[in-house]
Structures are given as C-alpha cells and as structure tokens.
Amino acid sequence: MRHRYSILFFPLHIIVDFLSLNAAFVGAYGIKFGTINPIFEPPYATLWWVFNLIWLAEILLFKPYIFPRQLFKADHLIKKLFILMAVHVAVLAIYWVAVKGYYYSREHIAITYGIFAVLGMAFRIGGLIFLKEYRARGYNNRKYIVVGYGKLATTIRGFYDAHPEMGFHFYGYFDEPTAETSDLLRGNYNELLDYVRLNQIDCVYCCMPYIDNSRLKDIVDDAEDVDYQVKLLVDFRGFLARGASVEYHDFLPVLNLSSQMLVDFQVNTLKRGFDIVFSLGIISLGLPFFVLVAIVTWLSSKGPVLYAQERIGREGRPFLIYKFRSMYVNAEQGGPVLSGGDRDNRITPWGRFMRQTRLDELPQFYNVLRGDMSVVGPRPERQFFIDQIVEVAPEYRTLLKVKPGITSIGQIKFGYAASIEEMVQRLRYDLLYPERRSFLFDIWIIAQTVRVMVQGRGK
C-alpha cells in the first residue's frame, strides 16, 4: 500500500474527540451530582445534543483535522484543540443566553471542558508518541526525491533529516550532472520517471531556482499517471517578513513584496466575529462576577463604579473607553497625568489589585461590542500623550492603522507605562502586532493575558 493507513487518521481523530466530549459531559455530571440517570432526560439531554451539534458544526466549518505532516506536532495540535474549545464555549454561551438556561450547572459545564481538555491533549500527545515509534520501525513513511540540485535542495533534505518523526525518507537528487555534482546525483531528468515508478516515490520536490518551466511541466503532467505529489521549493526567505502576499491576475500568481500593511478581508471579518462572540460569552457568563467587582469598587472608595475617558482609536477616531474606577475621584484635576504604578498614591488599594489582575479592564468588552475596540490590539492612548510619543517615536502612527484592544503584547510583556519613556519602550512590543496579527496570534495573546491575571503579575 502506497499510503498505508494515513487515511484512517481523519475518522479516528473525529471519533475519539466525540467520544471524549461525550465522556467528559457524562463524567462531569456524575462528578457534580453523584448520578448520571437524569442526564438522559430534559433539560440536560437537550444540552447534551447542543454540545455535540456545536462540535460537529466546528468540524464542518473549520476542518480542524486536515493538516500536513509538517504541522502534525504537539504544540500545533493542542493549540487547535484550545481554539476549538474557545469557539465551542462562545457558541454555547450564546445558546445559554438565548434559551435563558440559568438552570444548567456552570460547575458541570466547567468540569466538562476540563475533562475534555485533558482527554483531548492525552489523545493527541499519545498519538504523536505512537506515530513516532511506528515510523521509527519503518511504517507510515513517505519517500521523496529532490529535483534541481543546489543550496535550497540540501536545505529541505536537512530539514527532514532533523525531523525523522515526520517519516520522510530521502531517495536522491536529480539534475543534469556537472563535474561538481555528478557524484551527488541519483540520476538525470531522463531517468527520473523510471526511478519514481520503480521505487514508488511519494513526493517530488522541485527547486525553482534550478529547474526550468518546461521540465517542471513534464514532472507535473506525469504526477497524475504515476501517482506522486509535486511540491515547489521557492526561496523567499528575507522577503516574507516584509509582509509579502500573493495576488492573482486572472490565472497568474504575483508575489507582492510591498512593505505596506495589507488589509486581509477574511482575517478582519473573522476577527470581528470572534470579538463579538467572545465578548458576549464573557459578559454573559461573567455577569455575576462583574457585579461583584462593581460592588467592591463602590465599597472601597467614594465615587462612581465606572470611569469613562476619551481615547484615540483606529484612524485617529476618538471614543470613550470604560473601566472600573481604580483611582480616587478627581485624580487628574491638574490635567492628564500618567499612572505612577505602585508609587502612585492616587490609586486606591482595591484599584491597585484590579490593575495587577487586569480586572479594571473588564468593562471594555462593551467597547468591543460597540466596535470601538477589539479583544486584542495595541492599547489606546489619549491624544495628549500620543502627541508626545510621536515626537520621540514617529512609528507610533503605525498602531493607529489597527483597532485598539483590551490586551496586547505590550500589556503582557511590559504592562502599564508611568512615563513617555516607558510608553516608547512598550511601543517596541506593540509594533510587532500589525505585522503578525492573525487569529492564532490573538488566541495566544489572550491565553498569556489570562496567565498574567491569574498570577496577578500586571505591572
């Protein structure tokens, strides 16, 4: 068999995840209530169906189990699992609000997700360990050759030699021989097709700098008849970091190497959709906690619970940002002043705790729903301070091209800034975001923010 049992990974992955999800749901109910009999009757039987239907919809929409071997790694698989779980939680929260399902046990749902996360990670890590051993014994491997000899050709071989767990076995270089390369080649172009047939080669890597289009066309034309994959190797290192993208002029792909920030409609649409779903989920599930924080804020010092202040958003548009009040009333009677951190006596004791755990930022999920902000993005500043920052660091204007956020790389790595100098230092982190922004990067930043909140390390 050319491809062995790889085709079984996809259905097996789906089946195991569904079994894990249902086992977690039933097991969590037993842990919470000491019995599982009522779970087969409404209203929990309905919730059980909803759990499965949401997961099925995610599989159909996101196709999370389709990935090349190069991404079949623990960090990538677990990251995908947690992304799916985050979306699942958000959609479930919307269902919860829609049906007013306050009779469902939150503890049961939390335990369900906890068990499912453990089972999902255990299956993925266990599967990777099994595959590593399985491939080490010579099974589930792929044979590949490289056409066009040069530095790029040796690079791809070096990659697979360094990652034997991927199961790619090298079967030689093919090119027109020269005095320097004749001893290194398995054969020339005329011998290529017979060699592929004889050795049942799975994949042919073609190095674009060293092969002309006519020979490449022959290799591609033969691929369907002989049943092998053709992959192109093009050396774009040094260009991709500048924001390269592919544009299609009819059928002709054009690589755009412009350093101008590109607006990706799909990314922006997905980001806005995630912002809405995530914010609704946080506000809905966390409403009792919001009320508790508001009560403690009200009791801790005189003044309003919420604090509103004008900030500058995307493209320089002003908006009102909302926070739980962390300072004493009239803290800025003399004009705008940056917080002095732990040394700032304008901050209340409770306010200092909220800043360390980022609880004061929670009302900004309302700003996200309004569209003023995103969950992830550079922190918005006041015009008074922006003018001073731009004098020192004109590159700050780059941040105004994206929507500001509740949390950012700068907030994670640096925290609150107590001076213009510190704002410029934090800017170094935030400038990374416009170039790297993606859905997965946002999820990583959110996860790091949760870690900071739990550890109380907010500066």
Short mmCIF file of C-alpha atoms in Angstrom, two decimals:
data_model
loop_
_atom_site.label_atom_id
_atom_site.label_comp_id
_atom_site.label_asym_id
_atom_site.label_seq_id
_atom_site.Cartn_x
_atom_site.Cartn_y
_atom_site.Cartn_z
CA MET A 1 0.00 0.00 0.00
CA ARG A 2 1.46 3.38 -1.09
CA HIS A 3 -0.11 5.43 1.66
CA ARG A 4 -0.55 2.76 4.34
CA TYR A 5 -3.06 3.69 7.00
CA SER A 6 -2.84 7.51 6.98
CA ILE A 7 -6.38 7.73 5.64
CA LEU A 8 -7.62 6.31 8.94
CA PHE A 9 -6.22 9.21 10.99
CA PHE A 10 -9.02 11.57 9.96
CA PRO A 11 -12.05 9.45 11.02
CA LEU A 12 -10.19 8.15 14.08
CA HIS A 13 -9.48 11.71 15.22
CA ILE A 14 -13.13 12.69 14.82
CA ILE A 15 -14.43 9.58 16.61
CA VAL A 16 -12.04 9.93 19.56
CA ASP A 17 -12.87 13.62 20.03
CA PHE A 18 -16.61 12.89 20.00
CA LEU A 19 -16.15 10.04 22.47
CA SER A 20 -14.00 12.31 24.68
CA LEU A 21 -16.56 15.13 24.52
CA ASN A 22 -19.44 12.82 25.49
CA ALA A 23 -17.44 11.01 28.15
CA ALA A 24 -16.48 14.38 29.63
CA PHE A 25 -20.11 15.58 29.60
CA VAL A 26 -21.44 12.44 31.32
CA GLY A 27 -18.47 12.12 33.68
CA ALA A 28 -18.73 15.76 34.76
CA TYR A 29 -22.43 15.27 35.51
CA GLY A 30 -21.61 12.26 37.67
CA ILE A 31 -18.89 14.18 39.50
CA LYS A 32 -21.19 17.15 40.12
CA PHE A 33 -24.44 15.35 41.04
CA GLY A 34 -23.34 11.84 42.03
CA THR A 35 -25.55 10.16 39.41
CA ILE A 36 -25.94 10.14 35.62
CA ASN A 37 -29.54 8.97 35.22
CA PRO A 38 -31.15 12.45 34.87
CA ILE A 39 -28.73 13.34 32.09
CA PHE A 40 -30.77 11.29 29.63
CA GLU A 41 -33.85 13.45 30.23
CA PRO A 42 -34.57 17.15 29.50
CA PRO A 43 -33.18 19.69 30.07
CA TYR A 44 -29.71 18.09 30.18
CA ALA A 45 -30.42 15.74 27.29
CA THR A 46 -31.02 18.86 25.16
CA LEU A 47 -27.79 20.44 26.35
CA TRP A 48 -26.01 17.19 25.53
CA TRP A 49 -27.26 17.36 21.95
CA VAL A 50 -26.24 21.01 21.70
CA PHE A 51 -22.69 20.14 22.84
CA ASN A 52 -22.38 17.59 20.04
CA LEU A 53 -24.02 19.74 17.36
CA ILE A 54 -21.71 22.68 18.09
CA TRP A 55 -18.65 20.41 17.82
CA LEU A 56 -19.97 18.92 14.57
CA ALA A 57 -20.52 22.41 13.14
CA GLU A 58 -16.95 23.38 14.05
CA ILE A 59 -15.61 20.29 12.24
CA LEU A 60 -17.60 21.14 9.12
CA LEU A 61 -16.66 24.84 9.17
CA PHE A 62 -13.02 24.80 10.27
CA LYS A 63 -11.92 21.31 9.08
CA PRO A 64 -9.55 21.07 12.08
CA TYR A 65 -8.26 17.58 11.32
CA ILE A 66 -6.81 18.33 7.90
CA PHE A 67 -3.14 19.30 8.10
CA PRO A 68 0.17 18.27 6.52
CA ARG A 69 2.72 16.20 8.38
CA GLN A 70 4.85 19.30 8.94
CA LEU A 71 2.15 20.65 11.29
CA PHE A 72 1.45 17.32 12.98
CA LYS A 73 3.19 18.42 16.19
CA ALA A 74 2.07 18.63 19.80
CA ASP A 75 2.02 22.43 20.08
CA HIS A 76 0.05 22.82 16.85
CA LEU A 77 -2.48 20.08 17.71
CA ILE A 78 -3.04 21.33 21.26
CA LYS A 79 -3.33 24.93 20.04
CA LYS A 80 -6.02 23.85 17.58
CA LEU A 81 -7.81 21.94 20.33
CA PHE A 82 -7.98 25.00 22.57
CA ILE A 83 -9.12 27.22 19.70
CA LEU A 84 -11.96 24.79 19.00
CA MET A 85 -12.82 24.72 22.70
CA ALA A 86 -12.82 28.53 22.89
CA VAL A 87 -15.21 28.76 19.96
CA HIS A 88 -17.33 25.99 21.49
CA VAL A 89 -17.57 27.91 24.79
CA ALA A 90 -18.51 31.12 22.99
CA VAL A 91 -21.28 29.49 20.92
CA LEU A 92 -22.57 27.64 23.98
CA ALA A 93 -22.71 30.95 25.85
CA ILE A 94 -24.88 32.42 23.09
CA TYR A 95 -27.18 29.38 23.30
CA TRP A 96 -27.27 29.77 27.10
CA VAL A 97 -28.42 33.38 26.81
CA ALA A 98 -30.89 32.62 24.01
CA VAL A 99 -32.73 29.89 25.96
CA LYS A 100 -32.14 31.54 29.36
CA GLY A 101 -30.56 28.31 30.52
CA TYR A 102 -29.66 29.52 34.01
CA TYR A 103 -30.89 26.18 35.39
CA TYR A 104 -27.83 24.45 33.94
CA SER A 105 -24.97 23.95 36.35
CA ARG A 106 -21.98 26.12 35.49
CA GLU A 107 -19.78 23.87 37.57
CA HIS A 108 -20.87 20.88 35.47
CA ILE A 109 -20.01 22.73 32.25
CA ALA A 110 -16.64 23.86 33.61
CA ILE A 111 -15.77 20.30 34.69
CA THR A 112 -16.87 19.03 31.26
CA TYR A 113 -14.45 21.32 29.46
CA GLY A 114 -11.70 20.48 31.93
CA ILE A 115 -12.08 16.72 31.41
CA PHE A 116 -12.40 17.16 27.64
CA ALA A 117 -9.20 19.24 27.52
CA VAL A 118 -7.29 16.54 29.45
CA LEU A 119 -8.65 13.73 27.28
CA GLY A 120 -8.05 15.69 24.07
CA MET A 121 -4.45 16.52 24.98
CA ALA A 122 -3.78 12.95 26.16
CA PHE A 123 -5.04 11.52 22.86
CA ARG A 124 -3.01 13.94 20.77
CA ILE A 125 0.21 13.51 22.72
CA GLY A 126 -0.28 9.74 22.90
CA GLY A 127 -0.98 9.62 19.18
CA LEU A 128 2.18 11.55 18.41
CA ILE A 129 4.30 9.24 20.58
CA PHE A 130 2.75 6.20 18.88
CA LEU A 131 3.35 7.64 15.40
CA LYS A 132 6.95 8.48 16.26
CA GLU A 133 7.63 4.89 17.31
CA TYR A 134 5.57 3.49 14.44
CA ARG A 135 7.53 5.49 11.86
CA ALA A 136 10.82 4.65 13.57
CA ARG A 137 10.04 0.99 12.80
CA GLY A 138 9.71 1.83 9.12
CA TYR A 139 5.91 2.16 8.82
CA ASN A 140 3.77 5.07 7.57
CA ASN A 141 6.75 6.67 5.83
CA ARG A 142 6.98 8.81 2.70
CA LYS A 143 9.69 8.53 0.04
CA TYR A 144 10.83 11.76 -1.55
CA ILE A 145 13.36 12.97 -4.11
CA VAL A 146 14.59 16.48 -4.89
CA VAL A 147 14.80 17.73 -8.47
CA GLY A 148 17.29 20.54 -9.12
CA TYR A 149 20.46 20.42 -7.05
CA GLY A 150 21.67 23.44 -5.07
CA LYS A 151 21.63 25.06 -1.64
CA LEU A 152 17.82 25.01 -1.43
CA ALA A 153 17.79 21.29 -2.25
CA THR A 154 20.17 20.48 0.59
CA THR A 155 18.12 22.67 2.93
CA ILE A 156 14.93 20.61 2.50
CA ARG A 157 16.87 17.39 3.00
CA GLY A 158 18.46 18.82 6.13
CA PHE A 159 15.01 19.70 7.46
CA TYR A 160 13.68 16.17 7.14
CA ASP A 161 16.91 14.66 8.45
CA ALA A 162 16.46 16.82 11.56
CA HIS A 163 12.81 15.70 11.94
CA PRO A 164 12.74 11.91 11.48
CA GLU A 165 9.40 11.78 13.32
CA MET A 166 7.74 13.10 10.15
CA GLY A 167 8.62 9.87 8.38
CA PHE A 168 10.13 11.31 5.18
CA HIS A 169 12.89 9.17 3.64
CA PHE A 170 15.29 10.72 1.13
CA TYR A 171 15.84 8.83 -2.16
CA GLY A 172 18.21 11.12 -4.02
CA TYR A 173 18.81 14.29 -6.05
CA PHE A 174 18.04 14.58 -9.77
CA ASP A 175 19.55 17.15 -12.13
CA GLU A 176 21.72 17.45 -15.21
CA PRO A 177 25.15 16.31 -13.96
CA THR A 178 28.19 18.57 -13.92
CA ALA A 179 31.77 17.91 -12.90
CA GLU A 180 30.99 19.11 -9.37
CA THR A 181 27.62 17.37 -8.88
CA SER A 182 27.85 14.08 -10.78
CA ASP A 183 28.80 12.11 -7.67
CA LEU A 184 25.96 13.65 -5.64
CA LEU A 185 23.09 12.91 -8.03
CA ARG A 186 20.95 9.80 -8.21
CA GLY A 187 20.27 10.46 -11.89
CA ASN A 188 19.35 12.98 -14.57
CA TYR A 189 15.98 14.18 -15.83
CA ASN A 190 15.64 11.35 -18.35
CA GLU A 191 15.98 8.76 -15.59
CA LEU A 192 13.59 10.49 -13.21
CA LEU A 193 10.25 8.95 -14.23
CA ASP A 194 11.50 5.34 -14.30
CA TYR A 195 13.11 5.82 -10.89
CA VAL A 196 9.87 7.20 -9.42
CA ARG A 197 7.88 4.22 -10.76
CA LEU A 198 10.42 1.62 -9.65
CA ASN A 199 10.80 2.96 -6.11
CA GLN A 200 7.19 4.14 -5.65
CA ILE A 201 8.25 7.68 -4.73
CA ASP A 202 5.51 9.60 -2.89
CA CYS A 203 6.73 13.17 -3.25
CA VAL A 204 8.90 15.07 -5.74
CA TYR A 205 10.33 18.40 -4.53
CA CYS A 206 11.19 20.76 -7.39
CA CYS A 207 13.64 23.59 -6.61
CA MET A 208 12.54 26.53 -8.74
CA PRO A 209 15.93 28.28 -8.96
CA TYR A 210 17.49 25.20 -10.58
CA ILE A 211 14.79 23.81 -12.90
CA ASP A 212 13.22 25.38 -15.98
CA ASN A 213 9.48 25.57 -16.62
CA SER A 214 9.40 23.01 -19.44
CA ARG A 215 10.90 20.27 -17.25
CA LEU A 216 8.63 21.27 -14.36
CA LYS A 217 5.60 20.94 -16.64
CA ASP A 218 6.67 17.40 -17.61
CA ILE A 219 7.02 16.42 -13.94
CA VAL A 220 3.57 17.82 -13.11
CA ASP A 221 1.95 16.14 -16.14
CA ASP A 222 3.37 12.75 -15.15
CA ALA A 223 2.28 13.08 -11.49
CA GLU A 224 -1.34 12.08 -12.07
CA ASP A 225 -0.44 8.96 -14.07
CA VAL A 226 2.32 7.75 -11.76
CA ASP A 227 0.61 8.91 -8.53
CA TYR A 228 3.07 11.16 -6.74
CA GLN A 229 2.88 14.65 -5.24
CA VAL A 230 4.75 17.61 -6.70
CA LYS A 231 5.89 20.35 -4.34
CA LEU A 232 7.66 23.54 -5.36
CA LEU A 233 10.55 24.95 -3.37
CA VAL A 234 11.00 28.71 -3.84
CA ASP A 235 13.43 30.62 -1.66
CA PHE A 236 11.51 33.67 -0.35
CA ARG A 237 13.48 33.95 2.89
CA GLY A 238 14.11 37.60 3.67
CA PHE A 239 11.03 38.73 1.77
CA LEU A 240 8.18 37.18 3.73
CA ALA A 241 9.00 39.16 6.88
CA ARG A 242 8.19 42.33 4.96
CA GLY A 243 4.54 41.46 4.55
CA ALA A 244 4.58 39.56 1.25
CA SER A 245 1.31 38.36 -0.23
CA VAL A 246 0.10 36.56 -3.33
CA GLU A 247 -2.15 38.39 -5.81
CA TYR A 248 -3.86 36.69 -8.75
CA HIS A 249 -4.02 38.45 -12.13
CA ASP A 250 -6.51 36.08 -13.78
CA PHE A 251 -4.62 32.76 -13.58
CA LEU A 252 -1.19 34.32 -13.00
CA PRO A 253 0.02 34.43 -9.34
CA VAL A 254 2.00 37.57 -8.47
CA LEU A 255 4.04 37.85 -5.27
CA ASN A 256 3.62 41.29 -3.71
CA LEU A 257 6.74 42.23 -1.73
CA SER A 258 5.47 45.66 -0.68
CA SER A 259 6.14 46.61 2.92
CA GLN A 260 2.77 48.36 3.09
CA MET A 261 0.44 46.73 5.61
CA LEU A 262 -2.11 44.60 3.75
CA VAL A 263 -5.75 44.56 4.82
CA ASP A 264 -6.97 40.96 4.71
CA PHE A 265 -10.76 40.95 4.48
CA GLN A 266 -11.10 37.39 5.72
CA VAL A 267 -8.85 37.98 8.74
CA ASN A 268 -10.69 41.18 9.66
CA THR A 269 -14.08 39.51 9.26
CA LEU A 270 -13.04 36.54 11.38
CA LYS A 271 -11.51 38.85 13.98
CA ARG A 272 -14.69 40.95 14.28
CA GLY A 273 -16.85 37.83 14.50
CA PHE A 274 -14.61 36.40 17.21
CA ASP A 275 -14.67 39.73 19.10
CA ILE A 276 -18.47 39.72 19.19
CA VAL A 277 -18.85 36.06 20.15
CA PHE A 278 -16.05 36.16 22.75
CA SER A 279 -17.30 39.41 24.34
CA LEU A 280 -20.90 38.16 24.53
CA GLY A 281 -19.63 34.98 26.16
CA ILE A 282 -17.52 36.84 28.73
CA ILE A 283 -20.29 39.31 29.58
CA SER A 284 -22.98 36.61 29.78
CA LEU A 285 -21.07 34.04 31.81
CA GLY A 286 -19.20 36.60 33.89
CA LEU A 287 -22.10 38.91 34.75
CA PRO A 288 -22.28 37.85 38.44
CA PHE A 289 -18.52 38.41 38.73
CA PHE A 290 -18.84 41.83 37.06
CA VAL A 291 -21.48 42.76 39.64
CA LEU A 292 -19.22 41.56 42.47
CA VAL A 293 -16.28 43.66 41.23
CA ALA A 294 -18.59 46.67 40.88
CA ILE A 295 -19.85 46.27 44.46
CA VAL A 296 -16.32 46.00 45.89
CA THR A 297 -15.27 49.06 43.84
CA TRP A 298 -18.23 51.03 45.17
CA LEU A 299 -17.50 49.99 48.78
CA SER A 300 -13.73 50.53 48.59
CA SER A 301 -13.84 54.30 47.98
CA LYS A 302 -16.27 57.11 47.26
CA GLY A 303 -17.16 57.77 43.66
CA PRO A 304 -18.74 56.11 40.62
CA VAL A 305 -18.10 52.45 39.88
CA LEU A 306 -17.24 53.05 36.23
CA TYR A 307 -14.77 55.52 34.78
CA ALA A 308 -15.03 56.87 31.23
CA GLN A 309 -12.19 58.60 29.39
CA GLU A 310 -11.63 59.71 25.80
CA ARG A 311 -9.09 57.64 23.87
CA ILE A 312 -7.94 57.62 20.26
CA GLY A 313 -8.94 54.62 18.15
CA ARG A 314 -8.32 53.39 14.64
CA GLU A 315 -7.52 56.08 12.06
CA GLY A 316 -7.41 58.68 14.86
CA ARG A 317 -11.11 58.47 15.75
CA PRO A 318 -11.85 59.37 19.41
CA PHE A 319 -14.12 57.23 21.59
CA LEU A 320 -14.98 56.80 25.27
CA ILE A 321 -13.26 53.89 26.97
CA TYR A 322 -14.83 52.35 30.08
CA LYS A 323 -13.08 50.92 33.12
CA PHE A 324 -13.81 50.01 36.70
CA ARG A 325 -12.57 53.03 38.62
CA SER A 326 -9.15 52.30 40.16
CA MET A 327 -8.27 55.84 41.34
CA TYR A 328 -9.73 58.26 43.84
CA VAL A 329 -12.19 60.81 42.46
CA ASN A 330 -10.67 63.94 40.84
CA ALA A 331 -7.27 62.26 40.50
CA GLU A 332 -6.46 64.41 37.45
CA GLN A 333 -7.65 67.85 38.50
CA GLY A 334 -4.38 69.37 37.31
CA GLY A 335 -4.55 67.78 33.83
CA PRO A 336 -3.57 64.45 32.23
CA VAL A 337 -1.02 62.53 34.28
CA LEU A 338 0.24 59.00 33.67
CA SER A 339 -0.12 56.43 36.40
CA GLY A 340 2.95 56.08 38.57
CA GLY A 341 2.43 52.38 39.19
CA ASP A 342 2.90 51.13 42.75
CA ARG A 343 4.24 54.57 43.78
CA ASP A 344 1.08 56.39 42.65
CA ASN A 345 -0.95 57.39 45.70
CA ARG A 346 -3.90 58.32 43.51
CA ILE A 347 -4.67 54.61 43.07
CA THR A 348 -6.91 53.01 45.68
CA PRO A 349 -5.78 49.78 47.39
CA TRP A 350 -8.55 47.88 45.59
CA GLY A 351 -7.67 49.69 42.38
CA ARG A 352 -4.05 48.52 42.68
CA PHE A 353 -5.28 44.92 42.93
CA MET A 354 -7.55 45.39 39.92
CA ARG A 355 -4.67 46.75 37.87
CA GLN A 356 -2.41 43.84 38.82
CA THR A 357 -5.08 41.34 37.76
CA ARG A 358 -6.43 43.48 34.86
CA LEU A 359 -9.93 43.41 36.37
CA ASP A 360 -10.32 47.15 35.78
CA GLU A 361 -10.33 46.47 32.02
CA LEU A 362 -13.39 44.17 32.06
CA PRO A 363 -15.99 46.86 31.12
CA GLN A 364 -14.13 47.34 27.85
CA PHE A 365 -15.87 44.27 26.46
CA TYR A 366 -18.75 46.71 25.99
CA ASN A 367 -16.38 48.85 23.87
CA VAL A 368 -15.60 45.74 21.85
CA LEU A 369 -19.29 45.07 21.18
CA ARG A 370 -19.71 48.70 20.08
CA GLY A 371 -16.87 48.28 17.62
CA ASP A 372 -14.60 50.89 19.25
CA MET A 373 -12.07 48.23 20.24
CA SER A 374 -11.03 44.65 19.63
CA VAL A 375 -10.24 41.99 22.23
CA VAL A 376 -6.61 42.03 21.07
CA GLY A 377 -4.82 45.10 19.76
CA PRO A 378 -2.47 47.90 20.84
CA ARG A 379 -3.69 49.78 23.91
CA PRO A 380 -5.41 53.10 23.03
CA GLU A 381 -3.93 56.31 24.40
CA ARG A 382 -5.09 59.90 24.89
CA GLN A 383 -4.25 62.47 22.23
CA PHE A 384 -2.25 64.45 24.82
CA PHE A 385 0.23 61.59 25.21
CA ILE A 386 0.14 60.47 21.57
CA ASP A 387 1.46 63.88 20.50
CA GLN A 388 4.42 63.46 22.88
CA ILE A 389 5.11 59.86 21.84
CA VAL A 390 5.11 60.73 18.12
CA GLU A 391 7.78 63.38 18.70
CA VAL A 392 10.09 60.68 20.09
CA ALA A 393 8.86 57.67 18.08
CA PRO A 394 7.03 58.62 14.85
CA GLU A 395 6.46 54.92 14.13
CA TYR A 396 3.65 55.03 16.73
CA ARG A 397 1.37 56.16 13.89
CA THR A 398 1.51 52.57 12.60
CA LEU A 399 -0.59 51.46 15.57
CA LEU A 400 -3.40 53.80 14.53
CA LYS A 401 -3.93 51.65 11.42
CA VAL A 402 -5.41 48.81 13.51
CA LYS A 403 -8.23 48.78 16.03
CA PRO A 404 -7.04 49.17 19.65
CA GLY A 405 -7.58 46.30 22.06
CA ILE A 406 -8.23 45.31 25.65
CA THR A 407 -4.97 43.38 25.77
CA SER A 408 -1.80 43.49 23.71
CA ILE A 409 1.75 42.22 23.53
CA GLY A 410 2.87 45.39 25.27
CA GLN A 411 0.42 44.83 28.14
CA ILE A 412 1.71 41.28 28.60
CA LYS A 413 5.43 41.95 28.27
CA PHE A 414 5.59 45.45 29.75
CA GLY A 415 2.33 46.49 31.43
CA TYR A 416 1.16 49.99 32.35
CA ALA A 417 3.52 52.83 31.44
CA ALA A 418 4.34 55.53 34.01
CA SER A 419 6.14 57.93 31.63
CA ILE A 420 6.58 58.78 27.96
CA GLU A 421 9.87 56.89 28.00
CA GLU A 422 8.13 53.76 29.25
CA MET A 423 5.39 54.22 26.66
CA VAL A 424 8.05 54.23 23.95
CA GLN A 425 9.59 51.09 25.46
CA ARG A 426 6.19 49.36 25.40
CA LEU A 427 5.78 50.54 21.81
CA ARG A 428 8.56 48.16 20.72
CA TYR A 429 6.33 45.23 21.63
CA ASP A 430 3.09 46.64 20.24
CA LEU A 431 4.69 47.41 16.87
CA LEU A 432 5.00 43.65 16.34
CA TYR A 433 1.23 43.24 16.24
CA PRO A 434 0.20 44.92 12.94
CA GLU A 435 2.67 42.73 11.02
CA ARG A 436 1.89 39.46 12.77
CA ARG A 437 -1.80 39.76 13.55
CA SER A 438 -3.75 36.60 12.95
CA PHE A 439 -6.47 34.62 14.65
CA LEU A 440 -4.00 32.18 16.22
CA PHE A 441 -1.76 35.02 17.41
CA ASP A 442 -4.79 36.67 19.07
CA ILE A 443 -5.62 33.42 20.86
CA TRP A 444 -2.01 33.20 22.11
CA ILE A 445 -2.14 36.78 23.45
CA ILE A 446 -5.47 36.09 25.21
CA ALA A 447 -4.00 32.97 26.82
CA GLN A 448 -0.96 34.93 28.04
CA THR A 449 -3.25 37.64 29.42
CA VAL A 450 -5.23 35.06 31.40
CA ARG A 451 -1.94 33.81 32.83
CA VAL A 452 -1.00 37.33 33.91
CA MET A 453 -4.43 37.81 35.51
CA VAL A 454 -4.28 34.54 37.42
CA GLN A 455 -0.74 35.19 38.65
CA GLY A 456 -1.51 38.85 39.47
CA ARG A 457 1.65 39.99 37.68
CA GLY A 458 0.16 43.01 35.93
CA LYS A 459 2.55 45.96 36.19
#
